[in-house]
Amino acid sequence: GLLKINRSEWIKSKLAEEAQKEKKKLLLEVSTLYAKGMIQKKEVEQMLGKDIAEQMEFIRLKSLESIKKGRELGKELRGKLKK
């Protein structure tokens, strides 16, 4: 037989799913703006709270560190290839 689902419960569930999807999209957009330096940490804190701002800062710093290591490794490999 068919599952009986209360229509209003189904609608609430679908709205909640859509709200979560939209929230994720907006967080991604804000984090991209932050990573590109288009908004400041303080603005992120005001919009999303200190915890999320600190998480974004941690990710940004780790990314910059990784880029720096990659650049150094690239220079090192180019130096070995020229020999």
PDB file of N, CA and C in Angstrom:
ATOM      1  N   GLY A   1       0.809  -1.189   0.000  1.00  0.00           N
ATOM      2  CA  GLY A   1       0.000   0.000   0.000  1.00  0.00           C
ATOM      3  C   GLY A   1       0.854   1.256   0.000  1.00  0.00           C
ATOM      4  N   LEU A   2       0.220   2.348  -0.230  1.00  0.00           N
ATOM      5  CA  LEU A   2       0.902   3.637  -0.242  1.00  0.00           C
ATOM      6  C   LEU A   2       1.122   4.142   1.172  1.00  0.00           C
ATOM      7  N   LEU A   3       2.238   4.804   1.343  1.00  0.00           N
ATOM      8  CA  LEU A   3       2.500   5.441   2.634  1.00  0.00           C
ATOM      9  C   LEU A   3       1.589   6.650   2.756  1.00  0.00           C
ATOM     10  N   LYS A   4       0.988   6.793   3.905  1.00  0.00           N
ATOM     11  CA  LYS A   4       0.144   7.974   4.112  1.00  0.00           C
ATOM     12  C   LYS A   4       0.998   9.051   4.763  1.00  0.00           C
ATOM     13  N   ILE A   5       1.122  10.168   4.078  1.00  0.00           N
ATOM     14  CA  ILE A   5       1.917  11.279   4.584  1.00  0.00           C
ATOM     15  C   ILE A   5       1.007  12.492   4.690  1.00  0.00           C
ATOM     16  N   ASN A   6       1.036  13.088   5.841  1.00  0.00           N
ATOM     17  CA  ASN A   6       0.265  14.301   6.072  1.00  0.00           C
ATOM     18  C   ASN A   6       0.790  15.379   5.127  1.00  0.00           C
ATOM     19  N   ARG A   7      -0.106  15.992   4.361  1.00  0.00           N
ATOM     20  CA  ARG A   7       0.278  16.976   3.356  1.00  0.00           C
ATOM     21  C   ARG A   7       1.061  18.145   3.964  1.00  0.00           C
ATOM     22  N   SER A   8       0.617  18.665   5.080  1.00  0.00           N
ATOM     23  CA  SER A   8       1.320  19.809   5.673  1.00  0.00           C
ATOM     24  C   SER A   8       2.705  19.401   6.171  1.00  0.00           C
ATOM     25  N   GLU A   9       2.854  18.173   6.659  1.00  0.00           N
ATOM     26  CA  GLU A   9       4.175  17.697   7.088  1.00  0.00           C
ATOM     27  C   GLU A   9       5.101  17.569   5.883  1.00  0.00           C
ATOM     28  N   TRP A  10       4.571  17.092   4.759  1.00  0.00           N
ATOM     29  CA  TRP A  10       5.357  16.947   3.541  1.00  0.00           C
ATOM     30  C   TRP A  10       5.829  18.324   3.058  1.00  0.00           C
ATOM     31  N   ILE A  11       4.932  19.294   3.078  1.00  0.00           N
ATOM     32  CA  ILE A  11       5.267  20.658   2.654  1.00  0.00           C
ATOM     33  C   ILE A  11       6.340  21.246   3.567  1.00  0.00           C
ATOM     34  N   LYS A  12       6.201  21.062   4.885  1.00  0.00           N
ATOM     35  CA  LYS A  12       7.212  21.559   5.833  1.00  0.00           C
ATOM     36  C   LYS A  12       8.571  20.940   5.533  1.00  0.00           C
ATOM     37  N   SER A  13       8.550  19.641   5.264  1.00  0.00           N
ATOM     38  CA  SER A  13       9.786  18.920   4.980  1.00  0.00           C
ATOM     39  C   SER A  13      10.447  19.450   3.708  1.00  0.00           C
ATOM     40  N   LYS A  14       9.672  19.661   2.674  1.00  0.00           N
ATOM     41  CA  LYS A  14      10.219  20.172   1.407  1.00  0.00           C
ATOM     42  C   LYS A  14      10.756  21.597   1.577  1.00  0.00           C
ATOM     43  N   LEU A  15      10.034  22.429   2.318  1.00  0.00           N
ATOM     44  CA  LEU A  15      10.506  23.798   2.571  1.00  0.00           C
ATOM     45  C   LEU A  15      11.817  23.791   3.348  1.00  0.00           C
ATOM     46  N   ALA A  16      11.914  22.900   4.324  1.00  0.00           N
ATOM     47  CA  ALA A  16      13.144  22.794   5.116  1.00  0.00           C
ATOM     48  C   ALA A  16      14.316  22.368   4.234  1.00  0.00           C
ATOM     49  N   GLU A  17      14.073  21.414   3.328  1.00  0.00           N
ATOM     50  CA  GLU A  17      15.123  20.966   2.406  1.00  0.00           C
ATOM     51  C   GLU A  17      15.599  22.121   1.527  1.00  0.00           C
ATOM     52  N   GLU A  18      14.668  22.869   0.978  1.00  0.00           N
ATOM     53  CA  GLU A  18      15.012  23.999   0.114  1.00  0.00           C
ATOM     54  C   GLU A  18      15.758  25.079   0.891  1.00  0.00           C
ATOM     55  N   ALA A  19      15.340  25.321   2.127  1.00  0.00           N
ATOM     56  CA  ALA A  19      16.020  26.322   2.966  1.00  0.00           C
ATOM     57  C   ALA A  19      17.467  25.894   3.215  1.00  0.00           C
ATOM     58  N   GLN A  20      17.697  24.607   3.468  1.00  0.00           N
ATOM     59  CA  GLN A  20      19.056  24.098   3.698  1.00  0.00           C
ATOM     60  C   GLN A  20      19.912  24.276   2.446  1.00  0.00           C
ATOM     61  N   LYS A  21      19.350  23.947   1.282  1.00  0.00           N
ATOM     62  CA  LYS A  21      20.091  24.106   0.025  1.00  0.00           C
ATOM     63  C   LYS A  21      20.481  25.567  -0.183  1.00  0.00           C
ATOM     64  N   GLU A  22      19.535  26.462   0.051  1.00  0.00           N
ATOM     65  CA  GLU A  22      19.784  27.890  -0.137  1.00  0.00           C
ATOM     66  C   GLU A  22      20.835  28.391   0.848  1.00  0.00           C
ATOM     67  N   LYS A  23      20.759  27.914   2.095  1.00  0.00           N
ATOM     68  CA  LYS A  23      21.731  28.301   3.117  1.00  0.00           C
ATOM     69  C   LYS A  23      23.143  27.881   2.699  1.00  0.00           C
ATOM     70  N   LYS A  24      23.278  26.659   2.186  1.00  0.00           N
ATOM     71  CA  LYS A  24      24.585  26.173   1.744  1.00  0.00           C
ATOM     72  C   LYS A  24      25.127  27.023   0.607  1.00  0.00           C
ATOM     73  N   LYS A  25      24.251  27.379  -0.341  1.00  0.00           N
ATOM     74  CA  LYS A  25      24.676  28.215  -1.467  1.00  0.00           C
ATOM     75  C   LYS A  25      25.173  29.572  -0.983  1.00  0.00           C
ATOM     76  N   LEU A  26      24.423  30.174  -0.057  1.00  0.00           N
ATOM     77  CA  LEU A  26      24.803  31.487   0.458  1.00  0.00           C
ATOM     78  C   LEU A  26      26.103  31.432   1.252  1.00  0.00           C
ATOM     79  N   LEU A  27      26.281  30.378   2.036  1.00  0.00           N
ATOM     80  CA  LEU A  27      27.540  30.216   2.784  1.00  0.00           C
ATOM     81  C   LEU A  27      28.721  30.102   1.831  1.00  0.00           C
ATOM     82  N   LEU A  28      28.525  29.353   0.755  1.00  0.00           N
ATOM     83  CA  LEU A  28      29.584  29.200  -0.236  1.00  0.00           C
ATOM     84  C   LEU A  28      29.912  30.541  -0.879  1.00  0.00           C
ATOM     85  N   GLU A  29      28.886  31.321  -1.203  1.00  0.00           N
ATOM     86  CA  GLU A  29      29.107  32.637  -1.796  1.00  0.00           C
ATOM     87  C   GLU A  29      29.851  33.564  -0.838  1.00  0.00           C
ATOM     88  N   VAL A  30      29.436  33.574   0.427  1.00  0.00           N
ATOM     89  CA  VAL A  30      30.099  34.432   1.415  1.00  0.00           C
ATOM     90  C   VAL A  30      31.551  33.998   1.602  1.00  0.00           C
ATOM     91  N   SER A  31      31.787  32.691   1.678  1.00  0.00           N
ATOM     92  CA  SER A  31      33.164  32.224   1.874  1.00  0.00           C
ATOM     93  C   SER A  31      34.037  32.553   0.673  1.00  0.00           C
ATOM     94  N   THR A  32      33.459  32.514  -0.523  1.00  0.00           N
ATOM     95  CA  THR A  32      34.211  32.892  -1.728  1.00  0.00           C
ATOM     96  C   THR A  32      34.566  34.382  -1.693  1.00  0.00           C
ATOM     97  N   LEU A  33      33.602  35.206  -1.332  1.00  0.00           N
ATOM     98  CA  LEU A  33      33.869  36.648  -1.218  1.00  0.00           C
ATOM     99  C   LEU A  33      34.950  36.914  -0.176  1.00  0.00           C
ATOM    100  N   TYR A  34      34.896  36.204   0.933  1.00  0.00           N
ATOM    101  CA  TYR A  34      35.889  36.375   1.999  1.00  0.00           C
ATOM    102  C   TYR A  34      37.269  35.936   1.520  1.00  0.00           C
ATOM    103  N   ALA A  35      37.323  34.780   0.879  1.00  0.00           N
ATOM    104  CA  ALA A  35      38.606  34.260   0.404  1.00  0.00           C
ATOM    105  C   ALA A  35      39.251  35.192  -0.615  1.00  0.00           C
ATOM    106  N   LYS A  36      38.425  35.870  -1.405  1.00  0.00           N
ATOM    107  CA  LYS A  36      38.941  36.801  -2.411  1.00  0.00           C
ATOM    108  C   LYS A  36      39.239  38.178  -1.830  1.00  0.00           C
ATOM    109  N   GLY A  37      38.962  38.360  -0.538  1.00  0.00           N
ATOM    110  CA  GLY A  37      39.245  39.636   0.114  1.00  0.00           C
ATOM    111  C   GLY A  37      38.211  40.709  -0.190  1.00  0.00           C
ATOM    112  N   MET A  38      37.051  40.308  -0.666  1.00  0.00           N
ATOM    113  CA  MET A  38      36.018  41.280  -1.029  1.00  0.00           C
ATOM    114  C   MET A  38      35.168  41.688   0.173  1.00  0.00           C
ATOM    115  N   ILE A  39      35.198  40.870   1.224  1.00  0.00           N
ATOM    116  CA  ILE A  39      34.567  41.226   2.498  1.00  0.00           C
ATOM    117  C   ILE A  39      35.536  40.870   3.616  1.00  0.00           C
ATOM    118  N   GLN A  40      35.403  41.527   4.744  1.00  0.00           N
ATOM    119  CA  GLN A  40      36.311  41.341   5.874  1.00  0.00           C
ATOM    120  C   GLN A  40      35.746  40.326   6.875  1.00  0.00           C
ATOM    121  N   LYS A  41      36.638  39.810   7.717  1.00  0.00           N
ATOM    122  CA  LYS A  41      36.230  38.848   8.746  1.00  0.00           C
ATOM    123  C   LYS A  41      35.139  39.432   9.648  1.00  0.00           C
ATOM    124  N   LYS A  42      35.267  40.692   9.967  1.00  0.00           N
ATOM    125  CA  LYS A  42      34.287  41.343  10.840  1.00  0.00           C
ATOM    126  C   LYS A  42      32.883  41.290  10.218  1.00  0.00           C
ATOM    127  N   GLU A  43      32.805  41.489   8.898  1.00  0.00           N
ATOM    128  CA  GLU A  43      31.518  41.418   8.209  1.00  0.00           C
ATOM    129  C   GLU A  43      30.939  40.006   8.261  1.00  0.00           C
ATOM    130  N   VAL A  44      31.803  39.011   8.097  1.00  0.00           N
ATOM    131  CA  VAL A  44      31.357  37.622   8.185  1.00  0.00           C
ATOM    132  C   VAL A  44      30.832  37.348   9.593  1.00  0.00           C
ATOM    133  N   GLU A  45      31.550  37.833  10.602  1.00  0.00           N
ATOM    134  CA  GLU A  45      31.109  37.660  11.990  1.00  0.00           C
ATOM    135  C   GLU A  45      29.726  38.269  12.209  1.00  0.00           C
ATOM    136  N   GLN A  46      29.509  39.459  11.665  1.00  0.00           N
ATOM    137  CA  GLN A  46      28.216  40.129  11.827  1.00  0.00           C
ATOM    138  C   GLN A  46      27.090  39.347  11.144  1.00  0.00           C
ATOM    139  N   MET A  47      27.385  38.790   9.975  1.00  0.00           N
ATOM    140  CA  MET A  47      26.356  38.067   9.222  1.00  0.00           C
ATOM    141  C   MET A  47      26.108  36.658   9.743  1.00  0.00           C
ATOM    142  N   LEU A  48      27.205  35.958  10.079  1.00  0.00           N
ATOM    143  CA  LEU A  48      27.095  34.518  10.332  1.00  0.00           C
ATOM    144  C   LEU A  48      27.579  34.062  11.699  1.00  0.00           C
ATOM    145  N   GLY A  49      28.164  34.964  12.453  1.00  0.00           N
ATOM    146  CA  GLY A  49      28.656  34.600  13.781  1.00  0.00           C
ATOM    147  C   GLY A  49      30.146  34.344  13.793  1.00  0.00           C
ATOM    148  N   LYS A  50      30.697  34.409  14.995  1.00  0.00           N
ATOM    149  CA  LYS A  50      32.143  34.305  15.179  1.00  0.00           C
ATOM    150  C   LYS A  50      32.686  32.925  14.799  1.00  0.00           C
ATOM    151  N   ASP A  51      31.950  31.861  15.144  1.00  0.00           N
ATOM    152  CA  ASP A  51      32.439  30.501  14.849  1.00  0.00           C
ATOM    153  C   ASP A  51      32.659  30.281  13.359  1.00  0.00           C
ATOM    154  N   ILE A  52      31.675  30.660  12.558  1.00  0.00           N
ATOM    155  CA  ILE A  52      31.789  30.459  11.113  1.00  0.00           C
ATOM    156  C   ILE A  52      32.881  31.348  10.543  1.00  0.00           C
ATOM    157  N   ALA A  53      32.991  32.579  11.043  1.00  0.00           N
ATOM    158  CA  ALA A  53      34.050  33.481  10.579  1.00  0.00           C
ATOM    159  C   ALA A  53      35.427  32.889  10.882  1.00  0.00           C
ATOM    160  N   GLU A  54      35.580  32.287  12.049  1.00  0.00           N
ATOM    161  CA  GLU A  54      36.866  31.680  12.408  1.00  0.00           C
ATOM    162  C   GLU A  54      37.159  30.449  11.558  1.00  0.00           C
ATOM    163  N   GLN A  55      36.135  29.675  11.235  1.00  0.00           N
ATOM    164  CA  GLN A  55      36.321  28.520  10.351  1.00  0.00           C
ATOM    165  C   GLN A  55      36.774  28.977   8.964  1.00  0.00           C
ATOM    166  N   MET A  56      36.150  30.031   8.462  1.00  0.00           N
ATOM    167  CA  MET A  56      36.528  30.557   7.152  1.00  0.00           C
ATOM    168  C   MET A  56      37.955  31.084   7.169  1.00  0.00           C
ATOM    169  N   GLU A  57      38.337  31.739   8.256  1.00  0.00           N
ATOM    170  CA  GLU A  57      39.697  32.261   8.396  1.00  0.00           C
ATOM    171  C   GLU A  57      40.702  31.109   8.413  1.00  0.00           C
ATOM    172  N   PHE A  58      40.393  30.047   9.142  1.00  0.00           N
ATOM    173  CA  PHE A  58      41.273  28.878   9.214  1.00  0.00           C
ATOM    174  C   PHE A  58      41.469  28.282   7.816  1.00  0.00           C
ATOM    175  N   ILE A  59      40.369  28.111   7.085  1.00  0.00           N
ATOM    176  CA  ILE A  59      40.439  27.535   5.738  1.00  0.00           C
ATOM    177  C   ILE A  59      41.242  28.450   4.812  1.00  0.00           C
ATOM    178  N   ARG A  60      41.024  29.749   4.913  1.00  0.00           N
ATOM    179  CA  ARG A  60      41.753  30.709   4.075  1.00  0.00           C
ATOM    180  C   ARG A  60      43.256  30.636   4.339  1.00  0.00           C
ATOM    181  N   LEU A  61      43.625  30.596   5.626  1.00  0.00           N
ATOM    182  CA  LEU A  61      45.048  30.539   5.979  1.00  0.00           C
ATOM    183  C   LEU A  61      45.685  29.225   5.521  1.00  0.00           C
ATOM    184  N   LYS A  62      44.971  28.114   5.687  1.00  0.00           N
ATOM    185  CA  LYS A  62      45.487  26.811   5.235  1.00  0.00           C
ATOM    186  C   LYS A  62      45.659  26.807   3.720  1.00  0.00           C
ATOM    187  N   SER A  63      44.717  27.415   3.014  1.00  0.00           N
ATOM    188  CA  SER A  63      44.805  27.483   1.548  1.00  0.00           C
ATOM    189  C   SER A  63      46.016  28.298   1.125  1.00  0.00           C
ATOM    190  N   LEU A  64      46.228  29.445   1.766  1.00  0.00           N
ATOM    191  CA  LEU A  64      47.384  30.280   1.440  1.00  0.00           C
ATOM    192  C   LEU A  64      48.697  29.545   1.718  1.00  0.00           C
ATOM    193  N   GLU A  65      48.715  28.819   2.824  1.00  0.00           N
ATOM    194  CA  GLU A  65      49.900  28.033   3.189  1.00  0.00           C
ATOM    195  C   GLU A  65      50.174  26.965   2.124  1.00  0.00           C
ATOM    196  N   SER A  66      49.125  26.302   1.681  1.00  0.00           N
ATOM    197  CA  SER A  66      49.237  25.259   0.666  1.00  0.00           C
ATOM    198  C   SER A  66      49.727  25.840  -0.666  1.00  0.00           C
ATOM    199  N   ILE A  67      49.208  27.001  -1.023  1.00  0.00           N
ATOM    200  CA  ILE A  67      49.632  27.674  -2.266  1.00  0.00           C
ATOM    201  C   ILE A  67      51.118  28.012  -2.188  1.00  0.00           C
ATOM    202  N   LYS A  68      51.536  28.511  -1.029  1.00  0.00           N
ATOM    203  CA  LYS A  68      52.951  28.881  -0.847  1.00  0.00           C
ATOM    204  C   LYS A  68      53.848  27.651  -0.981  1.00  0.00           C
ATOM    205  N   LYS A  69      53.447  26.550  -0.348  1.00  0.00           N
ATOM    206  CA  LYS A  69      54.235  25.310  -0.442  1.00  0.00           C
ATOM    207  C   LYS A  69      54.292  24.810  -1.877  1.00  0.00           C
ATOM    208  N   GLY A  70      53.162  24.900  -2.575  1.00  0.00           N
ATOM    209  CA  GLY A  70      53.109  24.469  -3.970  1.00  0.00           C
ATOM    210  C   GLY A  70      54.026  25.307  -4.856  1.00  0.00           C
ATOM    211  N   ARG A  71      54.032  26.599  -4.622  1.00  0.00           N
ATOM    212  CA  ARG A  71      54.898  27.516  -5.382  1.00  0.00           C
ATOM    213  C   ARG A  71      56.368  27.169  -5.138  1.00  0.00           C
ATOM    214  N   GLU A  72      56.713  26.915  -3.870  1.00  0.00           N
ATOM    215  CA  GLU A  72      58.102  26.578  -3.534  1.00  0.00           C
ATOM    216  C   GLU A  72      58.504  25.254  -4.174  1.00  0.00           C
ATOM    217  N   LEU A  73      57.609  24.286  -4.150  1.00  0.00           N
ATOM    218  CA  LEU A  73      57.893  22.992  -4.751  1.00  0.00           C
ATOM    219  C   LEU A  73      58.060  23.131  -6.259  1.00  0.00           C
ATOM    220  N   GLY A  74      57.211  23.957  -6.871  1.00  0.00           N
ATOM    221  CA  GLY A  74      57.322  24.208  -8.309  1.00  0.00           C
ATOM    222  C   GLY A  74      58.672  24.805  -8.678  1.00  0.00           C
ATOM    223  N   LYS A  75      59.119  25.782  -7.904  1.00  0.00           N
ATOM    224  CA  LYS A  75      60.425  26.407  -8.158  1.00  0.00           C
ATOM    225  C   LYS A  75      61.543  25.380  -8.013  1.00  0.00           C
ATOM    226  N   GLU A  76      61.423  24.546  -6.977  1.00  0.00           N
ATOM    227  CA  GLU A  76      62.436  23.522  -6.721  1.00  0.00           C
ATOM    228  C   GLU A  76      62.498  22.539  -7.892  1.00  0.00           C
ATOM    229  N   LEU A  77      61.337  22.090  -8.381  1.00  0.00           N
ATOM    230  CA  LEU A  77      61.302  21.145  -9.495  1.00  0.00           C
ATOM    231  C   LEU A  77      61.828  21.768 -10.776  1.00  0.00           C
ATOM    232  N   ARG A  78      61.498  23.037 -11.028  1.00  0.00           N
ATOM    233  CA  ARG A  78      62.013  23.726 -12.221  1.00  0.00           C
ATOM    234  C   ARG A  78      63.535  23.809 -12.166  1.00  0.00           C
ATOM    235  N   GLY A  79      64.061  24.065 -10.977  1.00  0.00           N
ATOM    236  CA  GLY A  79      65.516  24.145 -10.805  1.00  0.00           C
ATOM    237  C   GLY A  79      66.184  22.815 -11.122  1.00  0.00           C
ATOM    238  N   LYS A  80      65.566  21.712 -10.718  1.00  0.00           N
ATOM    239  CA  LYS A  80      66.129  20.395 -10.986  1.00  0.00           C
ATOM    240  C   LYS A  80      66.026  20.030 -12.471  1.00  0.00           C
ATOM    241  N   LEU A  81      64.975  20.469 -13.125  1.00  0.00           N
ATOM    242  CA  LEU A  81      64.783  20.163 -14.538  1.00  0.00           C
ATOM    243  C   LEU A  81      65.779  20.916 -15.423  1.00  0.00           C
ATOM    244  N   LYS A  82      66.209  22.099 -14.989  1.00  0.00           N
ATOM    245  CA  LYS A  82      67.132  22.905 -15.785  1.00  0.00           C
ATOM    246  C   LYS A  82      68.559  22.345 -15.751  1.00  0.00           C
ATOM    247  N   LYS A  83      68.847  21.527 -14.754  1.00  0.00           N
ATOM    248  CA  LYS A  83      70.218  20.986 -14.605  1.00  0.00           C
ATOM    249  C   LYS A  83      70.492  19.895 -15.603  1.00  0.00           C
TER     250      LYS A  83
END
